């Protein structure tokens, strides 16, 4: 935990940056143009002619995040970095959720696909990993920032199995997704609490939500669509990863009342992009994570970030870190590689080459 001070300083910096920009503004900083504009491998060689006295350095650590040469024998999560602006004015949205998990024996599970243009960014990042088949694709809930990119992803990769939460949503994006599933005759099943499946030989995936009946309540308008999000935990040896889409505090409360500490996980994707609609005290306490990842174009809530930090977690955000790789050999120790380069003048404790080990 020696980097705690660094991360806290980083957070303060991120908040300043977030406050300075317009909503949805992602133009600040040295955002990784290598993700969408150039392909993998370009970042190290793409520097233009140097002036005298300038030091050559890679644009960012995109290549390290997406290098899969060390993945064998490890459960690895990559929290993808989606930057394309979609819509205009106040309606403009950028980041959606999309994370890819690879098992020690090379099986690939994608959870969510980002918004519509995000599908191309997801595709680019999967291609950078050398993925040609997605064995399992989970769509946590039918909102556009989670399923919008599905059509593009499905057009680019073979897909073994699709899992949805069963909420038939009234939107063009949702219908396009279902039509694509039908067009490609993809196996598609509904997940609910109590379900479980394996990702390869050694990773177990347990489903904790939605509970049977939740989907009807969502459809009837009694429960918000976000509270129908698929909640699940991946376990490999002593290591564990949690993901539950955009659950609100109501949904989190239902989980903590039902399962208590049984949902504790080392690595947690913050609910609802790290916003304070979610990530309540009871949830954070039940999870007691070592690592919490916020998938958004800013630090959505300082309160939430501080809550995770106070609970003992290191926090990472797409906005400050770009894409984030977290991998483990199943021993409860996590190797983290972030994409973006920090300003070492402001953050002298920046981990060397964006790399940090958390145990
Ligand atoms: Zn969302």
GROMACS .gro file of C-alpha atoms and ligand atoms in nm:
model
  360
    1UNK     CA    1   0.000   0.000   0.000
    2UNK     CA    2   0.300   0.232  -0.027
    3UNK     CA    3   0.149   0.397  -0.332
    4UNK     CA    4  -0.156   0.516  -0.139
    5UNK     CA    5  -0.029   0.873  -0.120
    6UNK     CA    6   0.038   0.872  -0.489
    7UNK     CA    7  -0.309   0.754  -0.574
    8UNK     CA    8  -0.470   1.003  -0.340
    9UNK     CA    9  -0.270   1.285  -0.503
   10UNK     CA   10  -0.368   1.149  -0.840
   11UNK     CA   11  -0.731   1.159  -0.742
   12UNK     CA   12  -0.706   1.521  -0.635
   13UNK     CA   13  -0.549   1.597  -0.972
   14UNK     CA   14  -0.814   1.402  -1.156
   15UNK     CA   15  -1.087   1.591  -0.977
   16UNK     CA   16  -0.932   1.921  -1.082
   17UNK     CA   17  -0.914   1.800  -1.439
   18UNK     CA   18  -1.270   1.671  -1.428
   19UNK     CA   19  -1.399   2.002  -1.292
   20UNK     CA   20  -1.211   2.205  -1.550
   21UNK     CA   21  -1.360   2.030  -1.852
   22UNK     CA   22  -1.705   2.044  -2.000
   23UNK     CA   23  -1.922   1.741  -1.938
   24UNK     CA   24  -1.807   1.472  -2.173
   25UNK     CA   25  -1.490   1.659  -2.263
   26UNK     CA   26  -1.212   1.409  -2.307
   27UNK     CA   27  -0.978   1.624  -2.506
   28UNK     CA   28  -0.748   1.710  -2.215
   29UNK     CA   29  -0.426   1.531  -2.132
   30UNK     CA   30  -0.237   1.295  -2.352
   31UNK     CA   31  -0.523   1.061  -2.420
   32UNK     CA   32  -0.409   0.753  -2.602
   33UNK     CA   33  -0.471   0.820  -2.965
   34UNK     CA   34  -0.309   0.486  -3.029
   35UNK     CA   35  -0.631   0.312  -2.923
   36UNK     CA   36  -0.844   0.421  -3.213
   37UNK     CA   37  -0.627   0.622  -3.448
   38UNK     CA   38  -0.327   0.396  -3.478
   39UNK     CA   39  -0.292   0.027  -3.436
   40UNK     CA   40  -0.104  -0.171  -3.175
   41UNK     CA   41   0.268  -0.138  -3.204
   42UNK     CA   42   0.249   0.214  -3.339
   43UNK     CA   43   0.284   0.386  -3.006
   44UNK     CA   44   0.650   0.315  -2.948
   45UNK     CA   45   0.761   0.399  -3.299
   46UNK     CA   46   0.521   0.682  -3.375
   47UNK     CA   47   0.721   0.971  -3.229
   48UNK     CA   48   0.806   1.245  -3.471
   49UNK     CA   49   1.155   1.396  -3.504
   50UNK     CA   50   1.297   1.496  -3.167
   51UNK     CA   51   1.437   1.839  -3.091
   52UNK     CA   52   1.780   1.864  -2.933
   53UNK     CA   53   1.772   1.768  -2.567
   54UNK     CA   54   1.432   1.600  -2.591
   55UNK     CA   55   1.404   1.251  -2.452
   56UNK     CA   56   1.237   0.986  -2.662
   57UNK     CA   57   0.956   0.802  -2.489
   58UNK     CA   58   0.661   0.595  -2.598
   59UNK     CA   59   0.329   0.772  -2.630
   60UNK     CA   60   0.178   0.547  -2.368
   61UNK     CA   61   0.181   0.186  -2.245
   62UNK     CA   62  -0.095   0.059  -2.473
   63UNK     CA   63   0.132  -0.220  -2.597
   64UNK     CA   64   0.212  -0.337  -2.244
   65UNK     CA   65  -0.157  -0.341  -2.142
   66UNK     CA   66  -0.252  -0.549  -2.445
   67UNK     CA   67   0.055  -0.773  -2.456
   68UNK     CA   68  -0.078  -1.124  -2.390
   69UNK     CA   69   0.260  -1.302  -2.382
   70UNK     CA   70   0.245  -1.339  -2.001
   71UNK     CA   71  -0.124  -1.434  -1.982
   72UNK     CA   72  -0.087  -1.811  -1.980
   73UNK     CA   73  -0.160  -1.953  -1.634
   74UNK     CA   74  -0.322  -1.627  -1.523
   75UNK     CA   75  -0.670  -1.488  -1.496
   76UNK     CA   76  -0.648  -1.145  -1.654
   77UNK     CA   77  -0.899  -0.862  -1.675
   78UNK     CA   78  -0.856  -0.577  -1.919
   79UNK     CA   79  -1.081  -0.279  -1.856
   80UNK     CA   80  -1.102  -0.124  -2.199
   81UNK     CA   81  -1.066   0.246  -2.271
   82UNK     CA   82  -1.347   0.388  -2.484
   83UNK     CA   83  -1.318   0.748  -2.591
   84UNK     CA   84  -1.534   0.823  -2.893
   85UNK     CA   85  -1.792   1.093  -2.830
   86UNK     CA   86  -2.144   0.982  -2.921
   87UNK     CA   87  -2.427   1.233  -2.949
   88UNK     CA   88  -2.410   1.609  -2.910
   89UNK     CA   89  -2.437   1.876  -2.640
   90UNK     CA   90  -2.574   1.758  -2.308
   91UNK     CA   91  -2.664   1.427  -2.466
   92UNK     CA   92  -2.302   1.358  -2.556
   93UNK     CA   93  -2.169   1.042  -2.401
   94UNK     CA   94  -1.828   0.890  -2.433
   95UNK     CA   95  -1.737   0.600  -2.218
   96UNK     CA   96  -1.938   0.286  -2.188
   97UNK     CA   97  -1.841  -0.027  -2.002
   98UNK     CA   98  -1.646  -0.306  -2.166
   99UNK     CA   99  -1.407  -0.545  -1.996
  100UNK     CA  100  -1.242  -0.860  -2.126
  101UNK     CA  101  -1.141  -1.151  -1.904
  102UNK     CA  102  -0.904  -1.422  -2.021
  103UNK     CA  103  -0.867  -1.750  -1.837
  104UNK     CA  104  -0.533  -1.922  -1.759
  105UNK     CA  105  -0.604  -2.159  -2.050
  106UNK     CA  106  -0.691  -1.886  -2.298
  107UNK     CA  107  -1.072  -1.867  -2.292
  108UNK     CA  108  -1.211  -1.520  -2.358
  109UNK     CA  109  -1.510  -1.357  -2.187
  110UNK     CA  110  -1.626  -1.009  -2.281
  111UNK     CA  111  -1.858  -0.826  -2.043
  112UNK     CA  112  -2.045  -0.544  -2.221
  113UNK     CA  113  -1.949  -0.370  -2.544
  114UNK     CA  114  -1.962   0.005  -2.476
  115UNK     CA  115  -2.182   0.245  -2.668
  116UNK     CA  116  -2.235   0.232  -3.046
  117UNK     CA  117  -1.902   0.381  -3.166
  118UNK     CA  118  -1.732   0.213  -2.871
  119UNK     CA  119  -1.786  -0.117  -3.054
  120UNK     CA  120  -1.502  -0.027  -3.290
  121UNK     CA  121  -1.273   0.062  -2.999
  122UNK     CA  122  -1.357  -0.266  -2.827
  123UNK     CA  123  -1.283  -0.444  -3.154
  124UNK     CA  124  -0.947  -0.267  -3.193
  125UNK     CA  125  -0.840  -0.355  -2.840
  126UNK     CA  126  -0.944  -0.720  -2.876
  127UNK     CA  127  -0.753  -0.738  -3.205
  128UNK     CA  128  -0.448  -0.591  -3.031
  129UNK     CA  129  -0.467  -0.891  -2.796
  130UNK     CA  130  -0.485  -1.129  -3.089
  131UNK     CA  131  -0.839  -1.240  -3.002
  132UNK     CA  132  -1.030  -1.410  -3.283
  133UNK     CA  133  -1.306  -1.576  -3.083
  134UNK     CA  134  -1.509  -1.453  -2.786
  135UNK     CA  135  -1.611  -1.768  -2.602
  136UNK     CA  136  -1.859  -1.597  -2.370
  137UNK     CA  137  -2.017  -1.254  -2.414
  138UNK     CA  138  -2.220  -1.117  -2.122
  139UNK     CA  139  -2.446  -0.814  -2.165
  140UNK     CA  140  -2.509  -0.690  -1.811
  141UNK     CA  141  -2.825  -0.492  -1.893
  142UNK     CA  142  -2.971  -0.343  -2.211
  143UNK     CA  143  -2.865   0.023  -2.181
  144UNK     CA  144  -2.685   0.164  -2.485
  145UNK     CA  145  -2.354   0.229  -2.309
  146UNK     CA  146  -2.330  -0.147  -2.242
  147UNK     CA  147  -2.486  -0.309  -2.550
  148UNK     CA  148  -2.444  -0.035  -2.815
  149UNK     CA  149  -2.117  -0.174  -2.948
  150UNK     CA  150  -2.248  -0.531  -2.972
  151UNK     CA  151  -2.333  -0.525  -3.344
  152UNK     CA  152  -1.982  -0.414  -3.441
  153UNK     CA  153  -1.820  -0.667  -3.208
  154UNK     CA  154  -2.043  -0.947  -3.341
  155UNK     CA  155  -1.951  -0.852  -3.697
  156UNK     CA  156  -1.581  -0.888  -3.617
  157UNK     CA  157  -1.551  -1.195  -3.394
  158UNK     CA  158  -1.685  -1.545  -3.367
  159UNK     CA  159  -1.897  -1.565  -3.050
  160UNK     CA  160  -1.955  -1.890  -2.862
  161UNK     CA  161  -2.229  -1.796  -2.617
  162UNK     CA  162  -2.425  -1.479  -2.534
  163UNK     CA  163  -2.577  -1.418  -2.191
  164UNK     CA  164  -2.834  -1.145  -2.125
  165UNK     CA  165  -3.040  -1.043  -1.821
  166UNK     CA  166  -3.375  -1.109  -1.991
  167UNK     CA  167  -3.500  -0.750  -1.985
  168UNK     CA  168  -3.672  -0.678  -2.318
  169UNK     CA  169  -3.587  -0.313  -2.352
  170UNK     CA  170  -3.766  -0.061  -2.572
  171UNK     CA  171  -3.481   0.094  -2.769
  172UNK     CA  172  -3.340   0.080  -3.121
  173UNK     CA  173  -2.999  -0.019  -2.983
  174UNK     CA  174  -3.149  -0.314  -2.797
  175UNK     CA  175  -3.348  -0.426  -3.099
  176UNK     CA  176  -3.039  -0.403  -3.323
  177UNK     CA  177  -2.855  -0.623  -3.075
  178UNK     CA  178  -3.130  -0.887  -3.064
  179UNK     CA  179  -3.163  -0.883  -3.444
  180UNK     CA  180  -2.788  -0.943  -3.477
  181UNK     CA  181  -2.807  -1.234  -3.231
  182UNK     CA  182  -3.085  -1.382  -3.441
  183UNK     CA  183  -2.914  -1.311  -3.775
  184UNK     CA  184  -2.599  -1.493  -3.663
  185UNK     CA  185  -2.797  -1.765  -3.479
  186UNK     CA  186  -2.590  -1.707  -3.165
  187UNK     CA  187  -2.677  -1.919  -2.863
  188UNK     CA  188  -2.834  -1.674  -2.616
  189UNK     CA  189  -2.944  -1.748  -2.261
  190UNK     CA  190  -3.068  -1.552  -1.963
  191UNK     CA  191  -2.853  -1.550  -1.649
  192UNK     CA  192  -2.995  -1.515  -1.299
  193UNK     CA  193  -2.887  -1.564  -0.940
  194UNK     CA  194  -2.781  -1.920  -0.867
  195UNK     CA  195  -2.647  -1.984  -1.217
  196UNK     CA  196  -2.281  -2.074  -1.258
  197UNK     CA  197  -2.049  -2.165  -1.541
  198UNK     CA  198  -1.681  -2.221  -1.602
  199UNK     CA  199  -1.445  -2.015  -1.813
  200UNK     CA  200  -1.193  -2.275  -1.918
  201UNK     CA  201  -1.082  -2.546  -1.678
  202UNK     CA  202  -0.997  -2.336  -1.374
  203UNK     CA  203  -1.212  -2.023  -1.352
  204UNK     CA  204  -1.555  -2.043  -1.194
  205UNK     CA  205  -1.817  -1.778  -1.265
  206UNK     CA  206  -2.097  -1.747  -1.009
  207UNK     CA  207  -2.405  -1.538  -1.078
  208UNK     CA  208  -2.558  -1.343  -0.787
  209UNK     CA  209  -2.814  -1.132  -0.968
  210UNK     CA  210  -3.064  -1.052  -1.096
  211UNK     CA  211  -3.279  -1.269  -0.871
  212UNK     CA  212  -3.572  -1.448  -1.035
  213UNK     CA  213  -3.855  -1.195  -1.050
  214UNK     CA  214  -3.630  -0.890  -1.080
  215UNK     CA  215  -3.668  -0.880  -1.457
  216UNK     CA  216  -4.049  -0.873  -1.428
  217UNK     CA  217  -4.020  -0.590  -1.176
  218UNK     CA  218  -3.791  -0.401  -1.413
  219UNK     CA  219  -4.032  -0.459  -1.703
  220UNK     CA  220  -4.321  -0.341  -1.486
  221UNK     CA  221  -4.132  -0.024  -1.394
  222UNK     CA  222  -4.105  -0.117  -1.024
  223UNK     CA  223  -3.731  -0.158  -1.040
  224UNK     CA  224  -3.484   0.053  -1.239
  225UNK     CA  225  -3.325  -0.118  -1.541
  226UNK     CA  226  -2.985  -0.071  -1.376
  227UNK     CA  227  -3.094  -0.285  -1.082
  228UNK     CA  228  -3.154  -0.572  -1.323
  229UNK     CA  229  -2.780  -0.581  -1.408
  230UNK     CA  230  -2.616  -0.922  -1.410
  231UNK     CA  231  -2.396  -0.949  -1.100
  232UNK     CA  232  -2.120  -1.207  -1.106
  233UNK     CA  233  -1.788  -1.308  -0.962
  234UNK     CA  234  -1.500  -1.485  -1.131
  235UNK     CA  235  -1.287  -1.699  -0.903
  236UNK     CA  236  -0.946  -1.849  -0.973
  237UNK     CA  237  -0.771  -2.004  -0.672
  238UNK     CA  238  -0.758  -1.734  -0.406
  239UNK     CA  239  -0.824  -1.455  -0.658
  240UNK     CA  240  -1.159  -1.300  -0.743
  241UNK     CA  241  -1.309  -1.036  -0.973
  242UNK     CA  242  -1.655  -0.879  -0.933
  243UNK     CA  243  -1.870  -0.711  -1.198
  244UNK     CA  244  -2.233  -0.597  -1.167
  245UNK     CA  245  -2.300  -0.344  -1.442
  246UNK     CA  246  -2.484  -0.034  -1.327
  247UNK     CA  247  -2.644  -0.159  -1.005
  248UNK     CA  248  -2.786   0.122  -0.795
  249UNK     CA  249  -2.761   0.127  -0.416
  250UNK     CA  250  -3.106  -0.040  -0.403
  251UNK     CA  251  -2.971  -0.336  -0.598
  252UNK     CA  252  -2.649  -0.343  -0.398
  253UNK     CA  253  -2.853  -0.345  -0.077
  254UNK     CA  254  -3.052  -0.645  -0.197
  255UNK     CA  255  -2.724  -0.829  -0.260
  256UNK     CA  256  -2.561  -0.742   0.073
  257UNK     CA  257  -2.877  -0.838   0.262
  258UNK     CA  258  -2.894  -1.170   0.082
  259UNK     CA  259  -2.528  -1.266   0.070
  260UNK     CA  260  -2.343  -1.053   0.326
  261UNK     CA  261  -1.967  -1.103   0.306
  262UNK     CA  262  -2.010  -1.396   0.065
  263UNK     CA  263  -1.982  -1.151  -0.225
  264UNK     CA  264  -1.640  -1.022  -0.112
  265UNK     CA  265  -1.403  -0.989  -0.408
  266UNK     CA  266  -1.048  -0.865  -0.452
  267UNK     CA  267  -1.100  -0.672  -0.775
  268UNK     CA  268  -1.423  -0.478  -0.822
  269UNK     CA  269  -1.554  -0.291  -1.121
  270UNK     CA  270  -1.726   0.006  -0.957
  271UNK     CA  271  -2.101  -0.002  -1.017
  272UNK     CA  272  -2.254   0.252  -1.256
  273UNK     CA  273  -1.920   0.397  -1.368
  274UNK     CA  274  -1.819   0.494  -1.014
  275UNK     CA  275  -2.114   0.730  -0.962
  276UNK     CA  276  -2.263   0.799  -0.620
  277UNK     CA  277  -2.598   0.650  -0.725
  278UNK     CA  278  -2.411   0.331  -0.646
  279UNK     CA  279  -2.107   0.201  -0.456
  280UNK     CA  280  -2.274   0.255  -0.119
  281UNK     CA  281  -2.100   0.198   0.214
  282UNK     CA  282  -2.250  -0.148   0.271
  283UNK     CA  283  -2.151  -0.268  -0.076
  284UNK     CA  284  -1.793  -0.141  -0.047
  285UNK     CA  285  -1.766  -0.293   0.300
  286UNK     CA  286  -1.903  -0.630   0.183
  287UNK     CA  287  -1.663  -0.634  -0.113
  288UNK     CA  288  -1.360  -0.505   0.081
  289UNK     CA  289  -1.163  -0.503  -0.246
  290UNK     CA  290  -0.791  -0.461  -0.298
  291UNK     CA  291  -0.854  -0.291  -0.634
  292UNK     CA  292  -1.151  -0.087  -0.761
  293UNK     CA  293  -1.183   0.022  -1.124
  294UNK     CA  294  -1.405   0.308  -1.243
  295UNK     CA  295  -1.499   0.293  -1.611
  296UNK     CA  296  -1.579   0.650  -1.706
  297UNK     CA  297  -1.431   0.961  -1.867
  298UNK     CA  298  -1.383   1.134  -1.532
  299UNK     CA  299  -1.362   1.047  -1.164
  300UNK     CA  300  -1.740   1.040  -1.140
  301UNK     CA  301  -1.759   1.085  -0.763
  302UNK     CA  302  -1.487   1.184  -0.524
  303UNK     CA  303  -1.695   1.045  -0.236
  304UNK     CA  304  -1.706   0.704  -0.401
  305UNK     CA  305  -1.334   0.707  -0.478
  306UNK     CA  306  -1.250   0.801  -0.119
  307UNK     CA  307  -1.489   0.532   0.010
  308UNK     CA  308  -1.300   0.262  -0.177
  309UNK     CA  309  -0.963   0.403  -0.073
  310UNK     CA  310  -1.072   0.422   0.291
  311UNK     CA  311  -1.181   0.058   0.259
  312UNK     CA  312  -0.826  -0.038   0.164
  313UNK     CA  313  -0.849  -0.042  -0.216
  314UNK     CA  314  -0.622   0.108  -0.478
  315UNK     CA  315  -0.840   0.289  -0.731
  316UNK     CA  316  -0.798   0.312  -1.106
  317UNK     CA  317  -1.002   0.505  -1.361
  318UNK     CA  318  -1.015   0.500  -1.740
  319UNK     CA  319  -0.997   0.879  -1.727
  320UNK     CA  320  -0.662   0.887  -1.547
  321UNK     CA  321  -0.519   0.552  -1.649
  322UNK     CA  322  -0.661   0.466  -1.993
  323UNK     CA  323  -0.701   0.092  -2.037
  324UNK     CA  324  -0.616  -0.110  -1.726
  325UNK     CA  325  -0.486  -0.466  -1.710
  326UNK     CA  326  -0.514  -0.663  -1.385
  327UNK     CA  327  -0.375  -1.015  -1.383
  328UNK     CA  328  -0.325  -1.282  -1.120
  329UNK     CA  329  -0.184  -1.632  -1.093
  330UNK     CA  330  -0.465  -1.720  -0.851
  331UNK     CA  331  -0.261  -1.639  -0.541
  332UNK     CA  332  -0.440  -1.319  -0.443
  333UNK     CA  333  -0.154  -1.107  -0.580
  334UNK     CA  334  -0.241  -0.873  -0.867
  335UNK     CA  335  -0.018  -0.728  -1.134
  336UNK     CA  336  -0.158  -0.400  -1.267
  337UNK     CA  337  -0.052  -0.227  -1.588
  338UNK     CA  338  -0.206   0.104  -1.686
  339UNK     CA  339  -0.200   0.262  -2.031
  340UNK     CA  340  -0.148   0.631  -1.967
  341UNK     CA  341   0.176   0.795  -1.867
  342UNK     CA  342   0.150   1.012  -1.559
  343UNK     CA  343   0.313   1.352  -1.534
  344UNK     CA  344   0.607   1.261  -1.310
  345UNK     CA  345   0.668   1.628  -1.228
  346UNK     CA  346   0.330   1.636  -1.057
  347UNK     CA  347   0.329   1.274  -0.944
  348UNK     CA  348   0.685   1.178  -0.848
  349UNK     CA  349   0.578   0.839  -0.716
  350UNK     CA  350   0.429   0.729  -1.047
  351UNK     CA  351   0.486   0.357  -1.083
  352UNK     CA  352   0.764   0.271  -1.321
  353UNK     CA  353   0.623   0.223  -1.670
  354UNK     CA  354   0.268   0.230  -1.531
  355UNK     CA  355   0.323  -0.100  -1.350
  356UNK     CA  356   0.228  -0.182  -0.991
  357UNK     CA  357   0.194  -0.506  -0.791
  358UNK     CA  358  -0.083  -0.523  -0.529
  359UNK     CA  359  -0.109  -0.802  -0.274
  360LIG    ZN1  360  -2.375   0.232  -1.783
   0.00000   0.00000   0.00000
